[in-house]
CSV table of C-alpha atoms in Angstrom, one decimal:
chain,number,residue,atom,x,y,z
Q,1,UNK,CA,-19.4,-8.9,-6.4
Q,2,UNK,CA,-18.7,-5.2,-3.9
Q,3,UNK,CA,-17.2,-4.7,-0.5
Q,4,UNK,CA,-19.1,-4.4,2.1
Q,5,UNK,CA,-19.4,-0.7,3.5
Q,6,UNK,CA,-17.8,-0.9,7.2
Q,7,UNK,CA,-18.1,1.3,10.1
Q,8,UNK,CA,-14.4,1.5,10.3
Q,9,UNK,CA,-12.0,1.6,6.9
Q,10,UNK,CA,-8.8,2.2,8.1
Q,11,UNK,CA,-6.8,-0.7,7.8
Q,12,UNK,CA,-4.9,-0.4,11.3
Q,13,UNK,CA,-8.1,-1.4,12.7
Q,14,UNK,CA,-8.9,-4.7,11.0
Q,15,UNK,CA,-4.8,-5.5,12.3
Q,16,UNK,CA,-5.4,-4.5,15.9
Q,17,UNK,CA,-8.4,-6.7,16.1
Q,18,UNK,CA,-7.2,-9.7,14.4
Q,19,UNK,CA,-3.8,-9.1,17.0
Q,20,UNK,CA,-6.1,-9.1,19.9
Q,21,UNK,CA,-7.5,-12.0,19.0
Q,22,UNK,CA,-5.0,-13.6,20.3
Q,23,UNK,CA,-4.8,-11.8,23.8
Q,24,UNK,CA,-5.5,-8.9,25.4
Q,25,UNK,CA,-3.6,-6.2,24.5
Q,26,UNK,CA,-2.3,-2.1,26.0
Q,27,UNK,CA,-1.9,0.3,22.4
Q,28,UNK,CA,1.5,0.7,23.4
Q,29,UNK,CA,2.2,-3.5,22.8
Q,30,UNK,CA,-0.4,-3.4,19.9
Q,31,UNK,CA,2.4,-1.4,18.3
Q,32,UNK,CA,5.7,-2.7,19.4
Q,33,UNK,CA,4.5,-6.2,18.2
Q,34,UNK,CA,3.0,-5.0,15.0
Q,35,UNK,CA,6.6,-2.9,14.1
Q,36,UNK,CA,8.3,-6.3,15.6
Q,37,UNK,CA,6.9,-8.4,13.2
Q,38,UNK,CA,6.7,-6.5,10.2
Q,39,UNK,CA,3.5,-5.2,9.5
Q,40,UNK,CA,4.5,-1.8,9.8
Q,41,UNK,CA,5.4,-2.7,6.0
Q,42,UNK,CA,2.0,-3.1,4.7
Q,43,UNK,CA,-0.2,-0.8,7.7
Q,44,UNK,CA,0.6,2.4,8.5
Q,45,UNK,CA,1.1,2.6,12.3
Q,46,UNK,CA,1.8,5.7,14.5
Q,47,UNK,CA,0.9,6.0,17.9
Q,48,UNK,CA,-1.4,8.7,17.9
Q,49,UNK,CA,-3.5,7.4,14.9
Q,50,UNK,CA,-3.2,3.7,16.3
Q,51,UNK,CA,-5.0,5.1,19.8
Q,52,UNK,CA,-7.7,6.5,18.1
Q,53,UNK,CA,-8.0,3.3,16.0
Q,54,UNK,CA,-8.9,1.9,19.6
Q,55,UNK,CA,-11.0,4.0,20.8
Q,56,UNK,CA,-13.0,3.7,17.4
Q,57,UNK,CA,-12.8,0.0,17.9
Q,58,UNK,CA,-14.8,0.4,21.4
Q,59,UNK,CA,-17.5,2.8,20.4
Q,60,UNK,CA,-18.2,0.3,17.9
Q,61,UNK,CA,-19.0,-2.4,20.0
Q,62,UNK,CA,-15.9,-4.5,18.6
Q,63,UNK,CA,-12.7,-4.2,21.4
Q,64,UNK,CA,-13.3,-3.8,24.9
Q,65,UNK,CA,-11.8,-3.1,27.9
Q,66,UNK,CA,-10.2,-6.5,29.7
Q,67,UNK,CA,-8.0,-5.2,32.5
Q,68,UNK,CA,-6.6,-2.1,34.0
Q,69,UNK,CA,-3.3,-2.7,35.7
Q,70,UNK,CA,-2.1,-1.0,38.1
Q,71,UNK,CA,1.4,-0.9,39.0
Q,72,UNK,CA,2.5,1.7,42.0
Q,73,UNK,CA,2.9,4.6,41.3
Q,74,UNK,CA,3.4,4.4,37.2
Q,75,UNK,CA,-0.1,5.1,35.2
Q,76,UNK,CA,-2.5,3.4,34.9
Q,77,UNK,CA,-2.9,0.8,32.2
Q,78,UNK,CA,-5.9,-0.1,30.4
Q,79,UNK,CA,-5.8,-3.7,28.2
Q,80,UNK,CA,-8.1,-3.9,24.9
Q,81,UNK,CA,-9.4,-7.4,24.4
Q,82,UNK,CA,-11.9,-8.2,21.1
Q,83,UNK,CA,-15.8,-9.2,21.4
Q,84,UNK,CA,-17.8,-10.7,19.8
Q,85,UNK,CA,-18.7,-8.9,17.5
Q,86,UNK,CA,-15.1,-8.4,16.7
Q,87,UNK,CA,-14.2,-11.3,15.7
Q,88,UNK,CA,-16.9,-11.6,13.7
Q,89,UNK,CA,-16.5,-7.9,11.9
Q,90,UNK,CA,-12.2,-9.3,11.1
Q,91,UNK,CA,-13.3,-12.4,9.7
Q,92,UNK,CA,-16.3,-10.7,7.5
Q,93,UNK,CA,-13.5,-7.7,6.6
Q,94,UNK,CA,-11.1,-10.0,5.8
Q,95,UNK,CA,-13.0,-12.3,3.8
Q,96,UNK,CA,-13.7,-9.5,1.7
Q,97,UNK,CA,-10.1,-8.1,1.4
Q,98,UNK,CA,-8.9,-11.3,0.5
Q,99,UNK,CA,-11.9,-12.5,-2.1
Q,100,UNK,CA,-12.9,-9.2,-3.7
Q,101,UNK,CA,-10.5,-7.1,-6.0
Q,102,UNK,CA,-10.7,-3.4,-5.1
Q,103,UNK,CA,-9.9,-0.3,-7.1
Q,104,UNK,CA,-7.4,1.1,-5.7
Q,105,UNK,CA,-5.3,4.6,-6.8
Q,106,UNK,CA,-1.4,4.2,-6.8
Q,107,UNK,CA,0.5,7.1,-7.1
Q,108,UNK,CA,2.2,6.0,-9.9
Q,109,UNK,CA,-0.9,5.7,-11.9
Q,110,UNK,CA,-1.4,9.5,-11.1
Q,111,UNK,CA,2.2,10.7,-12.8
Q,112,UNK,CA,1.9,7.8,-15.8
Q,113,UNK,CA,-1.9,9.4,-16.5
Q,114,UNK,CA,-0.3,12.6,-16.8
Q,115,UNK,CA,3.3,12.5,-18.0
Q,116,UNK,CA,2.4,14.0,-21.3
Q,117,UNK,CA,3.5,17.5,-19.5
Q,118,UNK,CA,7.3,16.3,-19.7
Q,119,UNK,CA,9.6,16.0,-22.5
Q,120,UNK,CA,9.8,12.0,-23.4
Q,121,UNK,CA,13.9,12.5,-22.7
Q,122,UNK,CA,12.8,14.1,-19.6
Q,123,UNK,CA,10.4,10.8,-19.1
Q,124,UNK,CA,13.4,8.5,-19.8
Q,125,UNK,CA,15.0,10.1,-17.5
Q,126,UNK,CA,13.1,9.7,-14.3
Q,127,UNK,CA,11.5,6.3,-15.5
Q,128,UNK,CA,15.9,5.3,-15.5
Q,129,UNK,CA,16.0,6.8,-12.7
Q,130,UNK,CA,12.7,5.5,-10.4
Q,131,UNK,CA,14.1,1.8,-12.6
Q,132,UNK,CA,17.6,1.6,-10.8
Q,133,UNK,CA,15.5,2.3,-7.3
Q,134,UNK,CA,13.2,-0.4,-8.3
Q,135,UNK,CA,16.1,-2.7,-9.1
Q,136,UNK,CA,17.9,-1.9,-5.5
Q,137,UNK,CA,14.6,-2.1,-3.7
Q,138,UNK,CA,14.2,-5.6,-5.0
Q,139,UNK,CA,17.8,-6.5,-4.3
Q,140,UNK,CA,17.6,-5.8,-0.8
Q,141,UNK,CA,13.6,-7.7,-0.4
Q,142,UNK,CA,15.2,-10.8,-2.5
Q,143,UNK,CA,18.3,-11.1,0.4
Q,144,UNK,CA,15.8,-10.3,3.4
Q,145,UNK,CA,13.8,-12.9,2.3
Q,146,UNK,CA,16.8,-15.2,1.9
Q,147,UNK,CA,17.3,-14.8,5.4
Q,148,UNK,CA,13.9,-15.0,7.3
Q,149,UNK,CA,13.2,-17.8,5.7
Q,150,UNK,CA,16.1,-19.9,7.6
Q,151,UNK,CA,14.5,-19.0,11.1
Q,152,UNK,CA,10.3,-17.9,9.8
Q,153,UNK,CA,7.6,-20.4,8.1
Q,154,UNK,CA,6.7,-19.2,4.5
Q,155,UNK,CA,3.1,-18.2,5.6
Q,156,UNK,CA,4.4,-16.1,7.8
Q,157,UNK,CA,6.3,-14.0,4.8
Q,158,UNK,CA,4.0,-14.2,2.0
Q,159,UNK,CA,2.5,-9.9,2.4
Q,160,UNK,CA,7.0,-9.6,1.6
Q,161,UNK,CA,6.9,-11.8,-0.6
Q,162,UNK,CA,3.8,-10.3,-2.5
Q,163,UNK,CA,5.8,-7.0,-1.9
Q,164,UNK,CA,9.1,-8.5,-4.0
Q,165,UNK,CA,6.3,-9.6,-6.7
Q,166,UNK,CA,5.4,-6.1,-7.1
Q,167,UNK,CA,8.6,-4.1,-7.2
Q,168,UNK,CA,9.7,-7.1,-9.4
Q,169,UNK,CA,6.5,-6.3,-11.7
Q,170,UNK,CA,6.9,-2.6,-11.7
Q,171,UNK,CA,10.6,-2.7,-13.1
Q,172,UNK,CA,10.2,-4.7,-15.6
Q,173,UNK,CA,7.1,-3.0,-16.8
Q,174,UNK,CA,9.0,0.2,-17.0
Q,175,UNK,CA,12.1,-1.5,-18.7
Q,176,UNK,CA,9.7,-2.4,-21.7
Q,177,UNK,CA,8.0,0.9,-21.7
Q,178,UNK,CA,11.4,3.1,-21.7
Q,179,UNK,CA,13.1,0.7,-24.5
Q,180,UNK,CA,9.7,1.3,-26.5
Q,181,UNK,CA,10.2,4.9,-25.9
Q,182,UNK,CA,14.1,5.0,-26.5
Q,183,UNK,CA,13.4,3.1,-29.7
Q,184,UNK,CA,10.5,4.9,-31.4
Q,185,UNK,CA,8.5,2.0,-31.2
Q,186,UNK,CA,5.5,3.3,-28.9
Q,187,UNK,CA,2.2,4.4,-30.7
Q,188,UNK,CA,2.1,8.5,-30.4
Q,189,UNK,CA,5.9,9.1,-29.3
Q,190,UNK,CA,7.0,10.8,-32.1
Q,191,UNK,CA,3.8,13.3,-32.1
Q,192,UNK,CA,4.6,13.8,-28.5
Q,193,UNK,CA,7.8,14.6,-29.1
Q,194,UNK,CA,7.1,16.9,-31.4
Q,195,UNK,CA,4.0,19.2,-29.1
Q,196,UNK,CA,7.2,19.4,-27.2
Q,197,UNK,CA,10.1,20.7,-29.7
Q,198,UNK,CA,7.4,23.0,-31.6
Q,199,UNK,CA,5.1,23.4,-29.1
Q,200,UNK,CA,1.7,22.6,-31.7
Q,201,UNK,CA,-0.5,20.1,-30.4
Q,202,UNK,CA,-0.1,17.2,-33.4
Q,203,UNK,CA,-3.3,16.8,-35.6
Q,204,UNK,CA,-3.7,13.2,-34.3
Q,205,UNK,CA,-4.2,14.4,-31.0
Q,206,UNK,CA,-6.3,16.6,-31.6
Q,207,UNK,CA,-8.1,14.4,-32.9
Q,208,UNK,CA,-8.8,11.7,-30.5
Q,209,UNK,CA,-9.4,14.4,-28.0
Q,210,UNK,CA,-12.1,15.7,-30.3
Q,211,UNK,CA,-13.4,12.2,-31.0
Q,212,UNK,CA,-13.4,11.3,-26.7
Q,213,UNK,CA,-15.5,13.9,-25.8
Q,214,UNK,CA,-17.8,13.6,-28.4
Q,215,UNK,CA,-18.3,10.4,-27.2
């Protein structure tokens, strides 16, 4: 099952529509509310892009001007509310995101796919540095979650739990990979090392590449 191609693909648009289901808001209030609720850890938020997103939502009929406020000499404040079309779009979009796994391209995966140009010893050093950062990040997240559990229902913290789980899973994988490289049990690691030590491509790698391109 594939996700439906949508008129707007910026996740911030979905966050805006979901928030406007509560009440009409000014874009500045939308940004402040999302940040106050910690949604900036899962969605990139800046005022410039937020105003553009709101304009695009209005263009496609998903939000509309609900009220224009005037207070003395202050600039007008335009409050936006969600339309019926916006409610339907937000519900369908969110349903797709929850139900259908999407192929994403995290930059760490890109780095792993290209790390062969570095010496194994250098990769070990760099991944040890990454592992230390991940462990600090996980410890900080666990401490933060423990405090948040004291005041907030878990339903409002599930994305933070997921983030922590992903950090811990990545740390576990890096830890295991490092062990394989250091102990020499990773298939191909000796050829990888030989390539960097001698500058010559091992025959095993040449054969694999030839077979790959012949398929």
